[in-house]
Amino acid sequence: MQTPKHGGAPTASNLHSPQPEDGQWVMPSENYDATRFSGLDQIDTQNVRNLKVAWTFSTGMTRGEEAAPLVVGSTMYIVTPYPNYLYALDLTQNGALKWVYKPGVDPSSQGVACCDVVNRGAAYSAGKLFYNTLDNYTVAVDAQTGRQVWKTQLGDINKGQTMTMVPLVVKDRVIVGNSGGEMGVRGWLTGLDAKTGKIAWRAYAAGPDSDVLIGPNFKPFYDEDRGKDLGVTSWPPGAWKIGGGGAWGWVSYDPELDLIYYGTANPGPWNPDQRPGDNKWSCTLFARRPETGEAIWAYQIGPHDDFDYDGVNENVLVDLPINGQTRKVLLHPDRDGYVYMMDRATGEVLSAEAFGYITTSTGVDKKTGRLQLVKAKSPGFGKTVRDICPASPGAKDWQPSAFSFKTGLLYIPHNNLCQEVSATAANYIAGTPYVGATVRMYAGPGGNRGEYTAWDPVAGKVVWTIKERFPVWSGTVVTTTDVAFYGTMEGWFKAVNAKTGQQLWQFKTGSGIIGQPTTYRGPDGKQYVAVLSGVGGWAGAVVAGGLDTRDGTGALGFTNAMIDLPKYTTRGGTLYVFSLP
Amino acid sequence: MKRVTKGVLACASVLVLATLASSCKRESRTLRNEPPQRGLYDAARESTNEPGGKLPKIGMPSPAEGNAYAISQGQRLFDWYNCSGCHAQGGGGMGPPLMDRRFTYGSQPANIYDTIVKGRPNGMPTWGGRIPEFQVWQLVAYVRSLSGSEPSAATPGRSDGLEKKTRAQLQ
């Protein structure tokens, strides 16, 4: 088995340019920088129109397929939604099944997963695959044999916890986080020993500094994020214990600064009147040491979040020329509608410009770093608030973007949704929803519910946008030959010109696409593109869960915006692999 | 010395007795078993495959069925116990919809009572011992009303918490 390209010692050069292309895809974000940029060049803007299906594989599932097909050596690995099977497919045999690992997931866990029973995939490191199960285990599986190496329990479904995110493996640490911001969980990020599965550290999103792993080296950039035990004092008494703030999104890593980056989820309940205060550290970006979990800086994107704007979206680590200087930045397209460009060493916001339609805020105060909220849009008891844009899934949800070192642009798959909300009293009953909001979403301006946007991070501007009927809930990948791939919820898999946005090719898969496309060099030396088709996720719950569209408040209000999805697609998970003839 | 002997003897006899007792249990058998019983579980059948031909139905009367007060209380409790968090206002979300008359585990009041009290294996929590029985029946009546399975005269209008004629509805 080949060594993954990111397993070795970091070099200074790989922070400034794409890492050497070895044709594999060993973690869903492609690399620690989370750029999803491929150096493979066989498929280009000229010949991409000839792409054909090379082979397919049925996952046997009917729920949302959000995972990324990984390629290590001559084997592909895919993780399914609940019951979280791990398939190993032989690339020398057109994807013939090598083995399947079944972790044995508690079926009851399906009842505490907020937004379909998805899984975002596995990560490979040093001969093992690591991934999370819906019922809160992290497993390590031998990549050759499919045998379980270890299995560690991290959470409890009876406290509303589940796990859906992709671990990040840094040195000897497997870094994982929990989901459940709609269930009154206490959010955390945890580092496990990669060899034994033992828990090395746990950093809670709220509570006293000792629980958040805030110590003497914690240096947030803004005054608002400084002070003792803010994770307790910015909540009503005790509310931090059930205040959400999970870490169900992406973790990226800068080997030179030795910092991991991730964001925390929304505070609970959604009804903001039940939790006065800034509710730290929900909706916050954290930089931590991977070895110990120690917090180095934090920036609360959404103090006292009113809208379920989780801060969990990806942090793409690139070095960009800003005012004549090369800056180590982090690009974070947030649910609140802004792309945050931050100095990733210090946590300073260099810019926060809108990529979506926003009515809930007017921008970020450069001095204080605080998001400037529009008071009239705050939900609360005794009122119905309309035209809240973006809606709760944000201008962009989990669907990860890609950065091209060729064009210098960030490719953002995202949503164009607004909503209306009336708040109700949420009762906390452990293991049940803790929301307190009745929501109906609908299309934002223009009527298209999805967009695929090329974003210039230096200028802070949209370069071009492709409008899509439904939210673009898939990930994306961009190649050195300026081809960008993404999927739609109708099931179209598309290739577009990364410079112009012109569509170059499309193929209709069996079900809506919400997965993460990847590209790799096969054992035969050819370039392939792989994507999982299979509608679901929060946006596709109306189809995956067979919901009744007469009640628009279903799926936390998403049903109302997706009433017509069942006319366009049906359930069913299939892996598609494409190549040139 | 004497005392020690006595103690040993007592222990030994206890051991012998215990062994005898467990042997009796192990060897005992009931020679005349009860015939099949009709009752609660007949009312809560979840399959229409009835080996040997159909038996006459036994009704498991719901004390709340057709009662307007019970249904409206059920509606309140449906939010109170966070049922609405998963099933929304009947359209479903984390849990399946309840307004489409497709009941996986049976649509009779006794079936729904069972579902709430015992839970179901794919995510429905077990509420037995947490919700008083009379409230479970009120919830049963409300859940049935969502799919029009209760008399319309006793059923309140579906509440979805937002005012009427919203922008979303108009679109």
Coordinates of C-alpha atoms in Angstrom, one line a residue, chain B residues 46 96-108 111-112 115 140 142-149:
Chain B
E46 CA -49.2 -5.4 13.7
P96 CA -41.9 9.7 10.0
P97 CA -45.0 11.7 9.0
L98 CA -48.2 11.0 10.9
M99 CA -50.7 12.6 8.6
D100 CA -50.5 10.3 5.6
R101 CA -52.3 7.2 7.0
R102 CA -49.3 5.1 6.5
F103 CA -48.7 3.6 9.9
T104 CA -45.7 1.3 9.9
Y105 CA -46.9 -0.4 13.1
G106 CA -50.6 -0.2 12.8
S107 CA -53.2 2.5 12.9
Q108 CA -55.5 1.3 15.7
N111 CA -51.1 0.1 18.0
I112 CA -50.3 3.8 18.6
T115 CA -45.7 2.7 19.8
V140 CA -53.0 8.6 20.6
Y142 CA -54.4 13.5 18.6
V143 CA -52.0 11.5 16.5
R144 CA -55.0 9.7 14.9
S145 CA -56.7 13.0 14.3
L146 CA -53.7 14.2 12.2
S147 CA -54.6 11.7 9.5
G148 CA -58.3 12.2 9.8
S149 CA -58.8 8.9 11.7

